[in-house]
Amino acid sequence: MIAHSSQKFAAMSLFLASMLFLLLVSRPGYAQSKAVAATPPMGWNSWNHFAEKVNDAVIRAQADAMVSSGMRDAGYVYVNIDDTWEAGRDAQGVIHANSKFPDMKALADYVHSKGLKIGIYSSPGPKTCAGFAGSYGHEDQDAATYAAWGIDYLKYDLCDFREIMKHADSPAAANKMMVDAYITMRDALRKTGRPIVYSFCQYGDDAVWRWAASAGGNLWRTTGDINDTYPRMAAIGFGQAGLAKFAGPSHWNDPDMLEIGNGGMNLDEYRTHMSLWALLAAPLLAGNDLSAMSPETVALLTNKEVLAIDQDSAGKQGGRFSAEGPMEIWVRTLADSSKAVGLFNRHSGPMDLQVDFRELGFKGAVKARDVWNAKDLGSMQAIYKVQVPAHGVVLLRVTE
Ligand code: GLA
């Protein structure tokens, strides 16, 4: 009898221990045992401006400029090397950087010495999108190499893994291969014990927002690549409606990196870009050359009130409240119960927009502030009317 109950006790303890283990390893939103990306990651990535021209000197210059421009103090932290750094593997299978990056550990030390963090890029496939060596079959080794270099962020880009997925005998089997590939790298990163932000890049396929957090993603691209044009930026940004419920602290929707400062859009269009990304609680990875910024670009990237919306501690992504032809209103609820409200004009000429604060849930008079113009609009009742420039936005912060 005693033997029987102690066996039962042992079995029960084993069961509880395994449940606890499962709970710990499957906790969504954490690539690592330690939480990272409590607010959407902020930093810079090499791809949009430099593409294959990235090298050690570029990264050092971007780190220097992130500090001297005031971006670091505004909250930008990650300096991320995208594709084309990879040389290939040695006889032991260890990945090495090519001649553009003579000493990755020294580079990481340099970036860290500036009070910043450093990111890198790979693919679950044998090849990256630019045709360089991916991590396929070497995930543990690569994660260990990144940790030894001092890497703090990994963008993991599906690319060539899609060729492998073609061998699956059904879409469901192909999806499982992809999810498993992301989980394999998640586990490899966890084994290093180093907190590393884990960024999925697979262009939003298979409703990635539904499964990425439980596969360890701290952020996941919801779309194909952005470029520095209003039509592409707007198609991506305004196309994010409906995804809000999938995001939150340590697990964010990623509508791709910023193009601000690359020169393809005008001031109103870049304000739309920045405002939408802030309302979307999007990661803010600048994609321009930080070492050659105009004051206007610095102001766009470092506007404190806009960044406060993006980085709001509640981590509640906003969404589309209404659309009437090219006039859209997007709203995000913030931790202090105020609301960020974007009045967007997608038309190619100015339009008169209006918002009825009662419809947004405000009962009495509200206090509104025009964020980009840093102007208190005072106390107002019900309806606010304003002319919004072509492709532009009026971004408000509204309090009861
Ligand atoms: C894909 C990604 C881009 C970039 C390139 C690099 O296109 O979506 O963001 O990383 O690969 O080759």
Short mmCIF file of C-alpha atoms and ligand atoms in Angstrom, two decimals:
data_model
loop_
_atom_site.label_atom_id
_atom_site.label_comp_id
_atom_site.label_asym_id
_atom_site.label_seq_id
_atom_site.Cartn_x
_atom_site.Cartn_y
_atom_site.Cartn_z
CA MET A 1 0.00 0.00 0.00
CA ILE A 2 2.77 2.40 1.05
CA ALA A 3 4.87 1.30 -1.93
CA HIS A 4 1.85 1.85 -4.17
CA SER A 5 1.20 5.45 -2.99
CA SER A 6 4.87 6.38 -3.20
CA GLN A 7 4.89 5.08 -6.78
CA LYS A 8 1.83 7.20 -7.43
CA PHE A 9 3.57 10.17 -5.81
CA ALA A 10 6.67 9.63 -7.96
CA ALA A 11 4.55 9.34 -11.11
CA MET A 12 2.63 12.49 -10.19
CA SER A 13 5.86 14.42 -9.50
CA LEU A 14 7.29 13.29 -12.83
CA PHE A 15 4.09 14.38 -14.57
CA LEU A 16 4.16 17.82 -12.87
CA ALA A 17 7.85 18.27 -13.62
CA SER A 18 7.29 17.48 -17.30
CA MET A 19 4.32 19.87 -17.46
CA LEU A 20 6.46 22.60 -15.88
CA PHE A 21 9.24 21.88 -18.40
CA LEU A 22 6.78 22.02 -21.30
CA LEU A 23 5.34 25.28 -19.99
CA LEU A 24 8.79 26.80 -19.76
CA VAL A 25 10.00 25.71 -23.18
CA SER A 26 6.78 26.53 -25.00
CA ARG A 27 6.16 29.92 -23.40
CA PRO A 28 5.23 32.13 -26.33
CA GLY A 29 7.01 35.34 -27.09
CA TYR A 30 10.43 34.41 -25.84
CA ALA A 31 13.17 33.24 -28.12
CA GLN A 32 15.30 32.81 -25.02
CA SER A 33 14.75 31.94 -21.39
CA LYS A 34 15.18 35.66 -20.63
CA ALA A 35 12.61 38.07 -22.00
CA VAL A 36 13.79 40.37 -24.77
CA ALA A 37 11.98 42.98 -26.87
CA ALA A 38 9.51 44.07 -24.17
CA THR A 39 8.80 47.00 -26.50
CA PRO A 40 9.25 46.86 -30.29
CA PRO A 41 13.00 46.67 -31.08
CA MET A 42 14.58 49.93 -32.26
CA GLY A 43 17.78 50.20 -34.22
CA TRP A 44 19.18 50.15 -37.72
CA ASN A 45 19.66 47.52 -40.45
CA SER A 46 22.10 47.62 -43.35
CA TRP A 47 19.92 46.23 -46.14
CA ASN A 48 17.70 49.09 -47.35
CA HIS A 49 20.56 51.51 -47.99
CA PHE A 50 23.77 49.50 -48.28
CA ALA A 51 22.60 46.02 -49.43
CA GLU A 52 25.77 44.08 -50.39
CA LYS A 53 27.99 47.13 -49.78
CA VAL A 54 27.88 46.63 -46.01
CA ASN A 55 31.24 46.07 -44.27
CA ASP A 56 33.05 46.58 -40.98
CA ALA A 57 33.71 50.29 -41.63
CA VAL A 58 30.05 50.92 -42.50
CA ILE A 59 28.88 49.26 -39.28
CA ARG A 60 31.33 51.25 -37.15
CA ALA A 61 30.26 54.48 -38.86
CA GLN A 62 26.58 53.69 -38.28
CA ALA A 63 27.24 52.95 -34.61
CA ASP A 64 29.15 56.23 -34.26
CA ALA A 65 26.35 58.15 -35.99
CA MET A 66 23.65 56.47 -33.92
CA VAL A 67 25.31 58.01 -30.90
CA SER A 68 26.28 61.43 -32.33
CA SER A 69 22.89 62.03 -33.97
CA GLY A 70 21.04 61.46 -30.69
CA MET A 71 19.36 58.30 -31.99
CA ARG A 72 20.82 56.13 -29.24
CA ASP A 73 19.51 58.49 -26.60
CA ALA A 74 16.12 58.47 -28.34
CA GLY A 75 15.98 54.68 -27.89
CA TYR A 76 17.65 53.14 -30.98
CA VAL A 77 19.84 50.26 -29.85
CA TYR A 78 20.43 47.54 -32.46
CA VAL A 79 22.98 47.90 -35.25
CA ASN A 80 22.10 45.01 -37.54
CA ILE A 81 24.19 43.47 -40.29
CA ASP A 82 21.91 42.02 -42.96
CA ASP A 83 22.82 39.59 -45.76
CA THR A 84 26.23 39.26 -47.53
CA TRP A 85 28.59 38.98 -44.53
CA GLU A 86 28.99 35.20 -44.82
CA ALA A 87 32.17 33.59 -46.23
CA GLY A 88 31.32 29.91 -45.86
CA ARG A 89 32.26 27.04 -43.55
CA ASP A 90 35.56 25.51 -42.54
CA ALA A 91 36.26 21.77 -42.40
CA GLN A 92 34.54 21.60 -38.99
CA GLY A 93 31.45 23.30 -40.38
CA VAL A 94 32.01 26.55 -38.50
CA ILE A 95 30.71 29.65 -40.31
CA HIS A 96 33.17 32.48 -41.01
CA ALA A 97 32.63 36.07 -42.05
CA ASN A 98 34.07 37.16 -45.41
CA SER A 99 36.79 39.74 -46.00
CA LYS A 100 34.32 42.62 -45.49
CA PHE A 101 34.26 41.66 -41.80
CA PRO A 102 37.82 40.76 -40.77
CA ASP A 103 37.00 40.34 -37.05
CA MET A 104 33.35 40.00 -36.09
CA LYS A 105 34.09 39.73 -32.35
CA ALA A 106 36.11 42.97 -32.41
CA LEU A 107 33.30 44.65 -34.33
CA ALA A 108 30.71 43.49 -31.78
CA ASP A 109 32.96 44.75 -28.98
CA TYR A 110 33.17 48.12 -30.71
CA VAL A 111 29.39 48.38 -31.09
CA HIS A 112 28.90 47.33 -27.46
CA SER A 113 31.45 49.92 -26.32
CA LYS A 114 29.08 52.58 -27.67
CA GLY A 115 26.25 51.34 -25.46
CA LEU A 116 24.60 49.65 -28.44
CA LYS A 117 23.79 46.07 -29.46
CA ILE A 118 24.62 44.20 -32.64
CA GLY A 119 22.53 41.99 -34.90
CA ILE A 120 23.25 39.51 -37.65
CA TYR A 121 21.40 37.68 -40.41
CA SER A 122 21.02 34.10 -41.63
CA SER A 123 18.59 31.68 -43.26
CA PRO A 124 17.19 28.28 -42.32
CA GLY A 125 18.03 27.27 -45.90
CA PRO A 126 21.41 26.24 -47.32
CA LYS A 127 21.62 29.68 -48.94
CA THR A 128 20.51 33.18 -47.95
CA CYS A 129 18.43 35.36 -50.26
CA ALA A 130 21.61 36.91 -51.73
CA GLY A 131 23.10 33.44 -52.25
CA PHE A 132 25.47 33.31 -49.25
CA ALA A 133 25.81 30.43 -46.76
CA GLY A 134 22.68 29.79 -44.66
CA SER A 135 22.39 27.82 -41.42
CA TYR A 136 20.76 24.65 -42.77
CA GLY A 137 22.11 21.69 -40.80
CA HIS A 138 24.43 23.95 -38.77
CA GLU A 139 21.96 25.73 -36.51
CA ASP A 140 23.61 24.83 -33.17
CA GLN A 141 27.05 25.69 -34.50
CA ASP A 142 25.90 29.02 -35.91
CA ALA A 143 24.03 30.04 -32.77
CA ALA A 144 27.14 29.19 -30.73
CA THR A 145 29.30 31.25 -33.12
CA TYR A 146 26.94 34.23 -32.87
CA ALA A 147 26.95 34.01 -29.08
CA ALA A 148 30.76 33.81 -29.03
CA TRP A 149 30.95 36.93 -31.20
CA GLY A 150 28.54 38.74 -28.85
CA ILE A 151 25.55 38.93 -31.18
CA ASP A 152 22.29 40.24 -29.66
CA TYR A 153 19.79 39.88 -32.52
CA LEU A 154 19.24 37.39 -35.34
CA LYS A 155 17.13 38.00 -38.45
CA TYR A 156 16.34 34.57 -39.88
CA ASP A 157 15.22 34.81 -43.50
CA LEU A 158 13.41 31.89 -45.15
CA CYS A 159 14.92 32.36 -48.65
CA ASP A 160 16.31 29.12 -50.02
CA PHE A 161 14.49 26.97 -47.47
CA ARG A 162 11.50 27.33 -49.79
CA GLU A 163 13.32 25.00 -52.22
CA ILE A 164 13.44 22.34 -49.51
CA MET A 165 9.77 22.91 -48.72
CA LYS A 166 8.93 22.03 -52.33
CA HIS A 167 9.72 18.40 -51.46
CA ALA A 168 6.85 18.30 -48.95
CA ASP A 169 3.85 16.33 -50.20
CA SER A 170 1.22 18.82 -49.01
CA PRO A 171 0.96 22.49 -48.06
CA ALA A 172 0.44 21.41 -44.45
CA ALA A 173 3.64 19.35 -44.53
CA ALA A 174 5.53 22.26 -46.09
CA ASN A 175 4.23 24.55 -43.35
CA LYS A 176 5.36 22.09 -40.68
CA MET A 177 8.85 21.97 -42.21
CA MET A 178 9.04 25.75 -42.06
CA VAL A 179 7.75 26.05 -38.50
CA ASP A 180 10.14 23.29 -37.40
CA ALA A 181 13.05 25.10 -39.06
CA TYR A 182 12.28 28.25 -37.05
CA ILE A 183 11.91 26.18 -33.88
CA THR A 184 15.26 24.48 -34.51
CA MET A 185 17.04 27.84 -34.51
CA ARG A 186 15.00 29.03 -31.52
CA ASP A 187 16.26 26.04 -29.56
CA ALA A 188 19.81 26.58 -30.80
CA LEU A 189 19.68 30.21 -29.63
CA ARG A 190 18.27 29.18 -26.27
CA LYS A 191 21.08 26.69 -25.77
CA THR A 192 23.62 29.50 -25.97
CA GLY A 193 22.12 31.08 -22.84
CA ARG A 194 22.63 34.52 -24.42
CA PRO A 195 19.54 36.76 -24.77
CA ILE A 196 19.22 37.14 -28.55
CA VAL A 197 16.24 38.83 -30.18
CA TYR A 198 14.83 36.37 -32.72
CA SER A 199 13.38 38.02 -35.85
CA PHE A 200 11.50 35.89 -38.37
CA CYS A 201 11.58 36.94 -41.99
CA GLN A 202 9.37 34.79 -44.22
CA TYR A 203 7.31 37.57 -45.78
CA GLY A 204 4.08 36.84 -43.86
CA ASP A 205 3.44 33.44 -45.46
CA ASP A 206 1.02 31.00 -43.87
CA ALA A 207 -0.39 33.70 -41.53
CA VAL A 208 2.89 33.81 -39.65
CA TRP A 209 1.31 36.00 -36.94
CA ARG A 210 -0.70 32.95 -35.80
CA TRP A 211 2.26 30.69 -35.05
CA ALA A 212 5.41 32.79 -34.83
CA ALA A 213 5.21 33.65 -31.13
CA SER A 214 4.88 30.02 -30.07
CA ALA A 215 7.82 29.15 -32.35
CA GLY A 216 9.92 31.67 -30.39
CA GLY A 217 9.71 34.74 -32.60
CA ASN A 218 10.10 38.12 -30.95
CA LEU A 219 9.07 39.74 -34.23
CA TRP A 220 8.00 38.46 -37.59
CA ARG A 221 7.80 40.12 -40.96
CA THR A 222 4.19 40.30 -42.08
CA THR A 223 4.95 41.29 -45.68
CA GLY A 224 7.35 41.13 -48.59
CA ASP A 225 10.08 43.73 -48.89
CA ILE A 226 9.49 47.44 -48.52
CA ASN A 227 11.07 49.94 -50.89
CA ASP A 228 11.53 53.69 -50.77
CA THR A 229 8.32 54.69 -52.57
CA TYR A 230 4.99 55.93 -51.23
CA PRO A 231 2.90 53.26 -53.04
CA ARG A 232 4.92 50.36 -51.59
CA MET A 233 5.20 51.83 -48.08
CA ALA A 234 1.47 52.65 -48.05
CA ALA A 235 0.45 49.23 -49.40
CA ILE A 236 2.40 47.58 -46.57
CA GLY A 237 1.48 49.98 -43.77
CA PHE A 238 -2.23 50.31 -44.51
CA GLY A 239 -2.32 46.57 -45.25
CA GLN A 240 -1.66 45.74 -41.60
CA ALA A 241 -5.31 46.14 -40.56
CA GLY A 242 -6.53 43.19 -38.50
CA LEU A 243 -3.17 41.99 -37.16
CA ALA A 244 -3.21 43.90 -33.87
CA LYS A 245 -4.42 41.06 -31.69
CA PHE A 246 -1.41 38.91 -32.51
CA ALA A 247 1.18 41.36 -31.15
CA GLY A 248 2.26 42.32 -27.66
CA PRO A 249 5.34 42.59 -25.47
CA SER A 250 8.17 40.35 -26.79
CA HIS A 251 6.15 39.31 -29.85
CA TRP A 252 5.59 41.92 -32.54
CA ASN A 253 4.26 42.17 -36.07
CA ASP A 254 7.01 43.55 -38.31
CA PRO A 255 5.90 45.47 -41.43
CA ASP A 256 9.60 45.74 -42.48
CA MET A 257 12.31 48.31 -41.94
CA LEU A 258 12.10 52.07 -42.34
CA GLU A 259 12.99 53.93 -45.54
CA ILE A 260 13.04 57.35 -43.86
CA GLY A 261 16.02 59.37 -45.06
CA ASN A 262 16.65 57.38 -48.23
CA GLY A 263 15.20 60.16 -50.37
CA GLY A 264 12.37 58.48 -52.28
CA MET A 265 9.50 60.08 -50.35
CA ASN A 266 8.69 63.63 -49.30
CA LEU A 267 8.30 64.90 -45.75
CA ASP A 268 4.55 64.21 -45.56
CA GLU A 269 5.04 60.70 -46.91
CA TYR A 270 7.82 59.93 -44.43
CA ARG A 271 5.61 61.30 -41.62
CA THR A 272 2.93 58.86 -42.78
CA HIS A 273 5.53 56.05 -42.71
CA MET A 274 6.70 56.89 -39.18
CA SER A 275 3.18 57.56 -37.83
CA LEU A 276 1.76 54.31 -39.18
CA TRP A 277 4.68 52.28 -37.83
CA ALA A 278 4.22 53.91 -34.40
CA LEU A 279 0.48 53.22 -34.38
CA LEU A 280 1.26 49.63 -35.39
CA ALA A 281 3.71 49.14 -32.50
CA ALA A 282 6.15 48.19 -35.23
CA PRO A 283 9.85 47.55 -34.74
CA LEU A 284 11.70 50.71 -35.82
CA LEU A 285 14.80 49.71 -37.74
CA ALA A 286 16.12 52.69 -39.64
CA GLY A 287 17.27 51.75 -43.13
CA ASN A 288 19.17 54.85 -44.20
CA ASP A 289 22.80 56.00 -43.94
CA LEU A 290 22.95 57.38 -40.39
CA SER A 291 26.33 58.98 -41.10
CA ALA A 292 24.81 61.35 -43.68
CA MET A 293 21.44 62.50 -42.32
CA SER A 294 19.75 65.84 -42.88
CA PRO A 295 18.32 67.58 -39.81
CA GLU A 296 14.87 66.75 -41.24
CA THR A 297 15.67 63.01 -41.23
CA VAL A 298 17.02 63.15 -37.68
CA ALA A 299 13.86 64.97 -36.60
CA LEU A 300 11.64 62.35 -38.27
CA LEU A 301 13.48 59.45 -36.64
CA THR A 302 13.88 60.95 -33.18
CA ASN A 303 10.58 62.73 -32.55
CA LYS A 304 10.10 61.86 -28.88
CA GLU A 305 6.32 61.95 -28.90
CA VAL A 306 6.07 59.67 -31.92
CA LEU A 307 8.59 57.25 -30.40
CA ALA A 308 6.62 57.31 -27.13
CA ILE A 309 3.59 56.06 -29.08
CA ASP A 310 5.58 53.29 -30.76
CA GLN A 311 7.25 52.26 -27.51
CA ASP A 312 4.17 52.58 -25.28
CA SER A 313 4.54 50.21 -22.35
CA ALA A 314 1.12 48.58 -22.78
CA GLY A 315 2.32 47.18 -26.12
CA LYS A 316 -1.17 47.24 -27.64
CA GLN A 317 -0.92 47.52 -31.40
CA GLY A 318 -3.35 49.95 -33.01
CA GLY A 319 -5.57 49.34 -35.99
CA ARG A 320 -7.76 50.88 -38.61
CA PHE A 321 -10.79 52.58 -37.11
CA SER A 322 -12.40 53.75 -40.35
CA ALA A 323 -11.80 54.16 -44.04
CA GLU A 324 -13.70 56.40 -46.41
CA GLY A 325 -12.07 56.19 -49.81
CA PRO A 326 -8.53 57.49 -49.39
CA MET A 327 -9.22 58.91 -45.90
CA GLU A 328 -8.31 56.54 -43.09
CA ILE A 329 -8.35 56.91 -39.32
CA TRP A 330 -6.11 54.62 -37.28
CA VAL A 331 -6.21 54.46 -33.50
CA ARG A 332 -3.95 53.02 -30.83
CA THR A 333 -4.83 52.88 -27.12
CA LEU A 334 -1.92 53.78 -24.86
CA ALA A 335 -1.00 52.76 -21.33
CA ASP A 336 -2.31 56.01 -19.78
CA SER A 337 -5.71 55.47 -21.53
CA SER A 338 -5.02 58.25 -24.00
CA LYS A 339 -5.32 57.40 -27.68
CA ALA A 340 -2.98 58.02 -30.55
CA VAL A 341 -5.10 58.91 -33.57
CA GLY A 342 -3.75 59.11 -37.11
CA LEU A 343 -5.81 60.96 -39.73
CA PHE A 344 -4.32 59.76 -43.01
CA ASN A 345 -4.90 61.11 -46.48
CA ARG A 346 -3.87 58.61 -49.17
CA HIS A 347 -5.00 60.89 -51.98
CA SER A 348 -2.55 62.82 -54.17
CA GLY A 349 -4.06 66.19 -53.19
CA PRO A 350 -5.07 67.70 -49.83
CA MET A 351 -8.31 66.48 -48.22
CA ASP A 352 -10.47 67.69 -45.33
CA LEU A 353 -10.70 65.00 -42.68
CA GLN A 354 -12.69 64.92 -39.50
CA VAL A 355 -12.84 62.75 -36.44
CA ASP A 356 -15.62 62.48 -33.91
CA PHE A 357 -13.99 61.74 -30.57
CA ARG A 358 -17.24 60.32 -29.19
CA GLU A 359 -17.00 57.54 -31.76
CA LEU A 360 -13.54 56.73 -30.39
CA GLY A 361 -15.09 56.18 -26.95
CA PHE A 362 -14.48 59.60 -25.37
CA LYS A 363 -17.48 60.88 -23.42
CA GLY A 364 -16.89 64.53 -22.58
CA ALA A 365 -14.43 67.16 -23.69
CA VAL A 366 -11.00 65.92 -24.76
CA LYS A 367 -7.55 67.43 -24.78
CA ALA A 368 -5.76 66.89 -28.06
CA ARG A 369 -2.19 67.46 -29.12
CA ASP A 370 -0.91 67.61 -32.69
CA VAL A 371 2.17 65.45 -32.33
CA TRP A 372 4.22 66.34 -35.44
CA ASN A 373 3.58 70.05 -34.97
CA ALA A 374 4.18 69.77 -31.20
CA LYS A 375 1.09 71.88 -30.65
CA ASP A 376 -1.59 71.60 -27.99
CA LEU A 377 -4.95 71.99 -29.67
CA GLY A 378 -6.61 72.67 -26.33
CA SER A 379 -9.83 71.26 -25.02
CA MET A 380 -12.45 70.35 -27.58
CA GLN A 381 -15.84 68.74 -27.84
CA ALA A 382 -16.79 65.97 -30.22
CA ILE A 383 -15.55 66.81 -33.69
CA TYR A 384 -12.17 67.91 -34.99
CA LYS A 385 -11.79 68.94 -38.61
CA VAL A 386 -8.46 69.43 -40.30
CA GLN A 387 -6.97 69.61 -43.77
CA VAL A 388 -4.45 66.83 -44.30
CA PRO A 389 -1.81 67.23 -47.02
CA ALA A 390 -1.47 64.83 -49.96
CA HIS A 391 -0.17 61.41 -48.79
CA GLY A 392 0.12 63.02 -45.35
CA VAL A 393 -1.08 62.58 -41.81
CA VAL A 394 -2.19 64.52 -38.79
CA LEU A 395 -1.15 62.53 -35.75
CA LEU A 396 -2.97 63.35 -32.52
CA ARG A 397 -2.60 62.25 -28.93
CA VAL A 398 -6.02 62.54 -27.33
CA THR A 399 -6.79 62.44 -23.60
CA GLU A 400 -10.17 62.50 -21.84
C1 GLA B 1 15.09 39.31 -48.25
C2 GLA B 1 14.61 40.09 -47.03
C3 GLA B 1 15.27 41.46 -47.01
C4 GLA B 1 16.77 41.29 -46.99
C5 GLA B 1 17.23 40.47 -48.18
C6 GLA B 1 18.71 40.12 -48.10
O1 GLA B 1 14.64 39.92 -49.42
O2 GLA B 1 13.22 40.20 -47.02
O3 GLA B 1 14.83 42.19 -45.88
O4 GLA B 1 17.16 40.69 -45.79
O5 GLA B 1 16.51 39.23 -48.26
O6 GLA B 1 19.13 39.27 -49.12
#
